[in-house]
Coordinates of C-alpha atoms and ligand atoms in Angstrom, one line a residue:
M1 CA 0.2 0.1 0.0
G2 CA 1.4 3.5 -1.0
R3 CA 1.7 6.4 1.2
R4 CA -1.3 8.8 1.7
I5 CA -0.7 12.4 0.6
L6 CA -2.8 15.5 1.3
I7 CA -2.7 18.2 -1.4
L8 CA -4.0 21.5 -0.4
G9 CA -5.3 22.5 -3.9
G10 CA -7.5 25.1 -5.9
T11 CA -4.8 25.6 -8.5
A12 CA -3.9 24.1 -11.9
D13 CA -0.5 22.9 -10.5
A14 CA -2.4 21.0 -7.8
R15 CA -4.6 19.2 -10.4
E16 CA -1.7 18.3 -12.5
L17 CA 0.3 17.0 -9.5
A18 CA -2.6 14.9 -8.3
E19 CA -2.7 13.5 -12.0
L20 CA 1.0 12.9 -12.1
L21 CA 1.0 11.2 -8.7
D22 CA -1.9 8.9 -9.7
R23 CA -0.3 7.9 -12.9
E24 CA 3.4 7.4 -11.7
T25 CA 3.3 6.3 -8.1
D26 CA 1.1 4.0 -5.7
C27 CA 0.4 6.9 -3.5
E28 CA -3.1 7.6 -2.4
V29 CA -3.8 11.2 -3.2
I30 CA -6.4 13.3 -1.4
T31 CA -6.9 16.9 -2.6
S32 CA -8.4 19.5 -0.3
L33 CA -10.5 22.4 -1.9
A34 CA -11.7 25.4 0.0
G35 CA -15.1 25.3 -1.8
R36 CA -15.0 28.9 -3.2
T37 CA -16.0 27.6 -6.7
S38 CA -19.2 25.9 -7.0
Q39 CA -18.2 23.9 -10.1
P40 CA -14.3 23.2 -9.7
A41 CA -12.2 21.7 -12.4
V42 CA -12.3 18.0 -12.5
Q43 CA -9.6 16.6 -10.2
T44 CA -8.1 13.1 -10.1
G45 CA -8.2 11.1 -6.8
T46 CA -10.2 11.7 -3.6
V47 CA -11.5 15.3 -3.2
R48 CA -12.6 16.7 0.2
V49 CA -14.1 20.2 0.2
G50 CA -14.3 23.0 2.8
G51 CA -12.1 24.8 5.4
F52 CA -10.6 22.7 8.2
G53 CA -11.4 25.2 10.9
G54 CA -7.8 26.5 11.3
A55 CA -4.2 25.1 12.0
D56 CA -5.1 22.9 14.9
P57 CA -8.0 21.1 13.2
L58 CA -5.8 20.6 10.0
A59 CA -3.2 19.0 12.4
G60 CA -6.0 16.9 13.8
Y61 CA -7.0 15.8 10.2
L62 CA -3.5 14.9 9.3
A63 CA -3.2 12.6 12.3
E64 CA -6.7 11.0 12.1
N65 CA -6.2 10.2 8.4
E66 CA -2.8 9.0 8.7
I67 CA -1.5 11.4 6.0
N68 CA 2.2 10.7 5.4
L69 CA 3.0 14.0 3.5
L70 CA 1.3 17.4 3.1
I71 CA 1.9 19.2 0.0
D72 CA 0.7 22.9 0.0
A73 CA -0.2 23.7 -3.7
T74 CA -2.5 26.4 -3.0
H75 CA -2.4 29.7 -4.9
P76 CA 0.7 31.9 -3.9
Y77 CA -1.9 34.5 -2.7
A78 CA -3.7 32.1 -0.3
A79 CA -1.5 33.1 2.6
Q80 CA -3.8 31.9 5.5
I81 CA -4.0 28.4 4.4
S82 CA -0.2 28.4 3.7
T83 CA 0.4 29.6 7.2
N84 CA -2.0 27.0 8.8
A85 CA -0.4 24.2 6.6
T86 CA 3.2 25.0 8.0
A87 CA 1.9 25.1 11.6
A88 CA -0.2 21.9 11.1
S89 CA 2.6 20.0 9.7
E90 CA 4.9 21.0 12.6
A91 CA 2.3 20.2 15.1
A92 CA 1.3 16.8 13.7
G93 CA 4.9 15.9 12.8
V94 CA 3.9 15.3 9.1
P95 CA 6.5 16.4 6.6
S96 CA 5.4 19.1 4.1
F97 CA 6.6 21.2 1.4
R98 CA 5.1 23.9 -1.0
L99 CA 4.5 23.8 -4.7
E100 CA 4.7 27.2 -6.0
R101 CA 5.6 28.3 -9.6
P102 CA 8.1 31.3 -9.8
G103 CA 6.6 34.7 -10.3
W104 CA 6.7 36.5 -13.6
A105 CA 9.3 39.2 -14.1
P106 CA 8.6 42.3 -16.3
L107 CA 10.2 42.4 -19.8
E108 CA 11.9 45.5 -21.0
A109 CA 8.9 46.6 -23.1
D110 CA 6.5 46.1 -19.9
N111 CA 5.1 49.0 -17.8
W112 CA 4.6 47.8 -14.4
I113 CA 3.2 49.6 -11.4
N114 CA 4.4 47.4 -8.6
V115 CA 2.2 47.5 -5.4
S116 CA 2.1 45.4 -2.2
T117 CA -1.7 45.2 -1.5
V118 CA -5.1 45.4 -3.1
E119 CA -5.7 48.8 -1.4
E120 CA -2.4 50.1 -3.1
A121 CA -3.6 48.8 -6.5
V122 CA -6.9 50.5 -6.2
A123 CA -5.1 53.9 -5.3
A124 CA -2.8 53.3 -8.1
L125 CA -5.6 53.9 -10.8
P126 CA -5.9 57.5 -11.9
N127 CA -9.2 59.2 -12.3
G128 CA -10.9 58.2 -15.4
A129 CA -9.1 55.0 -15.8
R130 CA -10.8 51.9 -17.5
A131 CA -9.2 49.0 -15.6
L132 CA -9.5 45.3 -16.4
V133 CA -9.2 43.8 -12.9
T134 CA -8.3 40.3 -12.8
V135 CA -7.8 39.6 -8.9
G136 CA -10.7 37.0 -8.5
T137 CA -14.2 37.2 -7.2
G138 CA -13.1 38.1 -3.5
G139 CA -10.5 40.7 -4.5
A140 CA -12.4 43.0 -7.0
A141 CA -15.0 44.6 -4.5
P142 CA -12.6 47.5 -3.5
F143 CA -12.1 48.5 -7.2
L144 CA -15.9 48.6 -7.7
Q145 CA -16.3 51.1 -5.0
R146 CA -14.5 53.9 -7.0
L147 CA -16.9 55.8 -9.0
D148 CA -14.4 58.0 -10.9
I149 CA -13.1 54.8 -12.9
Q150 CA -14.6 52.2 -15.0
V151 CA -13.8 48.5 -14.2
V152 CA -14.2 45.3 -15.9
A153 CA -13.8 42.7 -13.2
R154 CA -13.2 39.3 -14.9
M155 CA -13.8 36.4 -12.5
I156 CA -14.7 32.7 -12.5
E157 CA -17.9 33.0 -10.3
R158 CA -20.6 35.6 -10.6
P159 CA -20.5 37.7 -7.4
A160 CA -23.5 37.7 -5.1
E161 CA -23.9 41.4 -5.6
P162 CA -23.9 42.7 -9.2
P163 CA -21.7 45.6 -9.7
M164 CA -23.3 49.3 -10.1
P165 CA -22.8 50.8 -13.6
P166 CA -20.4 52.0 -14.9
H167 CA -18.7 48.8 -13.6
K168 CA -19.1 45.4 -15.3
V169 CA -18.5 41.8 -14.3
M170 CA -17.3 39.3 -16.8
V171 CA -17.5 35.7 -15.8
A172 CA -14.9 33.5 -17.6
R173 CA -12.6 30.7 -16.7
P174 CA -9.0 30.5 -17.9
P175 CA -7.0 29.8 -20.0
F176 CA -7.4 32.9 -22.3
A177 CA -5.9 33.3 -25.8
L178 CA -3.9 36.4 -26.6
E179 CA -6.1 37.3 -29.5
D180 CA -9.1 37.3 -27.2
E181 CA -7.1 39.3 -24.6
L182 CA -6.3 41.9 -27.2
L183 CA -9.8 42.0 -28.4
L184 CA -11.3 42.4 -24.8
M185 CA -8.7 45.3 -24.1
R186 CA -9.5 47.1 -27.3
T187 CA -13.2 46.8 -27.2
E188 CA -13.5 47.9 -23.6
H189 CA -10.9 50.7 -24.2
I190 CA -8.8 49.4 -21.4
T191 CA -6.2 51.8 -19.9
H192 CA -4.8 49.7 -16.9
L193 CA -4.6 45.9 -16.3
V194 CA -4.7 44.8 -12.6
T195 CA -3.3 41.5 -11.7
K196 CA -1.7 39.3 -9.2
N197 CA 1.6 37.9 -10.1
A198 CA 0.3 34.3 -10.4
G199 CA 3.5 33.1 -12.4
G200 CA 3.9 30.1 -14.4
K201 CA 6.1 28.8 -17.4
K202 CA 4.9 31.5 -19.7
M203 CA 3.8 35.1 -19.1
A204 CA 0.1 35.2 -19.3
P205 CA -1.5 36.3 -22.5
K206 CA -3.1 39.2 -20.5
I207 CA 0.2 40.7 -19.7
A208 CA 1.5 40.0 -23.4
A209 CA -1.7 41.8 -24.5
A210 CA -0.9 44.7 -22.2
R211 CA 2.5 44.9 -23.6
A212 CA 1.4 45.0 -27.2
L213 CA -1.2 47.8 -26.5
K214 CA 1.3 49.6 -24.2
I215 CA -1.2 49.4 -21.3
P216 CA 0.3 49.7 -17.8
V217 CA 0.1 46.7 -15.6
V218 CA -0.7 47.3 -11.8
M219 CA 1.0 44.3 -10.4
I220 CA 0.1 43.1 -6.8
A221 CA 3.1 41.5 -5.2
R222 CA 2.8 38.1 -3.6
P223 CA 2.2 38.0 0.3
K224 CA 5.2 36.8 2.2
L225 CA 4.6 33.1 3.3
P226 CA 6.4 30.8 5.9
E227 CA 9.7 30.0 4.6
I228 CA 9.6 26.3 4.1
E229 CA 11.1 24.0 1.2
T230 CA 9.5 24.9 -2.1
A231 CA 9.3 23.1 -5.3
R232 CA 9.2 25.2 -8.5
N233 CA 7.7 22.6 -10.8
L234 CA 6.2 19.1 -10.8
N235 CA 9.6 17.2 -11.3
H236 CA 11.1 19.2 -8.6
A237 CA 8.0 18.2 -6.4
L238 CA 8.6 14.5 -7.4
A239 CA 12.3 14.8 -6.2
I240 CA 11.3 16.4 -2.7
M241 CA 8.6 13.8 -2.2
G242 CA 11.1 11.0 -2.8
R243 CA 13.4 12.3 -0.2
L244 CA 10.7 13.1 2.4
L245 CA 9.1 9.8 2.0
A246 CA 12.3 7.6 1.8
Ligands
NAP301 P1 -6.8 31.8 2.2 O1 -7.3 33.2 2.4 O2 -5.4 31.5 2.5 O3 -7.7 30.8 3.1 C1 -8.8 31.1 4.0 C2 -9.3 30.0 4.5 O4 -9.9 29.1 3.6 C3 -8.3 29.0 5.2 O5 -8.0 29.4 6.5 C4 -9.1 27.7 5.2 O6 -10.1 27.7 6.1 C5 -9.8 27.7 3.9 N1 -9.0 27.2 2.7 C6 -8.2 27.7 1.8 N2 -7.7 27.0 1.0 C7 -8.1 25.7 1.2 C8 -8.1 24.3 0.8 N3 -7.3 24.3 -0.3 N4 -8.6 23.3 1.5 C9 -9.2 23.7 2.5 N5 -9.5 25.0 3.1 C10 -9.0 25.8 2.5 O7 -7.3 31.2 0.8 P2 -7.9 31.9 -0.4 O8 -7.0 33.1 -0.9 O9 -9.3 32.5 0.0 O10 -8.0 30.8 -1.5 C11 -9.1 29.8 -1.3 C12 -8.7 28.7 -2.4 O11 -8.7 29.3 -3.7 C13 -7.3 28.1 -2.3 O12 -7.6 26.6 -2.3 C14 -6.4 28.7 -3.3 O13 -5.6 27.7 -3.8 C15 -7.6 28.9 -4.4 N6 -7.2 30.1 -5.1 C16 -7.0 31.2 -4.6 C17 -6.4 32.5 -5.4 C18 -6.2 33.7 -4.8 O14 -5.8 34.7 -5.5 N7 -6.2 33.9 -3.3 C19 -6.5 32.3 -6.7 C20 -6.8 31.1 -7.4 C21 -7.2 30.0 -6.5 P3 -9.8 27.0 7.6 O15 -8.9 27.9 8.2 O16 -11.2 26.8 8.0 O17 -9.2 25.6 7.4

């Protein structure tokens, strides 16, 4: 019987890791989702949904379910669950590491306005801006409160409260093609793109589109997370796993 692994998920990387482990190892994989998305993407292996109730209950879950390894593959901006994961791993004595893709870096032709928080991103938009805001369902609200700018807020799930005009919500799920990003930015006369630095092998098409159209990008920096061993890609994750489970 292989080892039992809990992946904290909600990302494409977590889905790909579960698929890889299912295909290439005899590990039993459980993926945990927060439950923010009503129709999450299909996931290989067992899925559990919903918060644990904090770090201590997560430690309890690890012990009760005889988890051998915890992999935090949550989004780089999901700081609370990553903090809880580190604390729970220490409390339960279960080894853990994070899977986190490197962030993007600007190219010479990019015009990034680097900010540390969502609040700073809201403040960085000048009066009259037409902003494409791509910070998720939870993060868009502070932008929608500004009435001197126009926001197109793109998100996976429709928010409970529809935005007041002149703002708009666009419900769509990635990936997005470059030509579609260019069309959207042109059609909506976008002057600023607001995004998190999700990172990935390639720069996101929205950033390439902003570069092509000379649109400034308000880039919200990643939050500081507990310093634990971090895999930068799936192969790196497999190597760390091999060592921690040896
Ligand atoms: P967060 O602020 O770090 O977490 C808030 C609480 O949600 C956690 O304390 C935990 O509740 C619960 N939670 C979060 N991730 C969970 C998981 N994978 N399994 C079980 N419970 C989880 O997280 P967030 O920023 O709201 O993100 C929620 C989920 O969406 C994560 O799975 C993340 O990977 C995904 N996501 C986030 C972003 C983003 O920009 N933040 C983008 C794409 C996907 P308890 O304390 O009760 O355990």
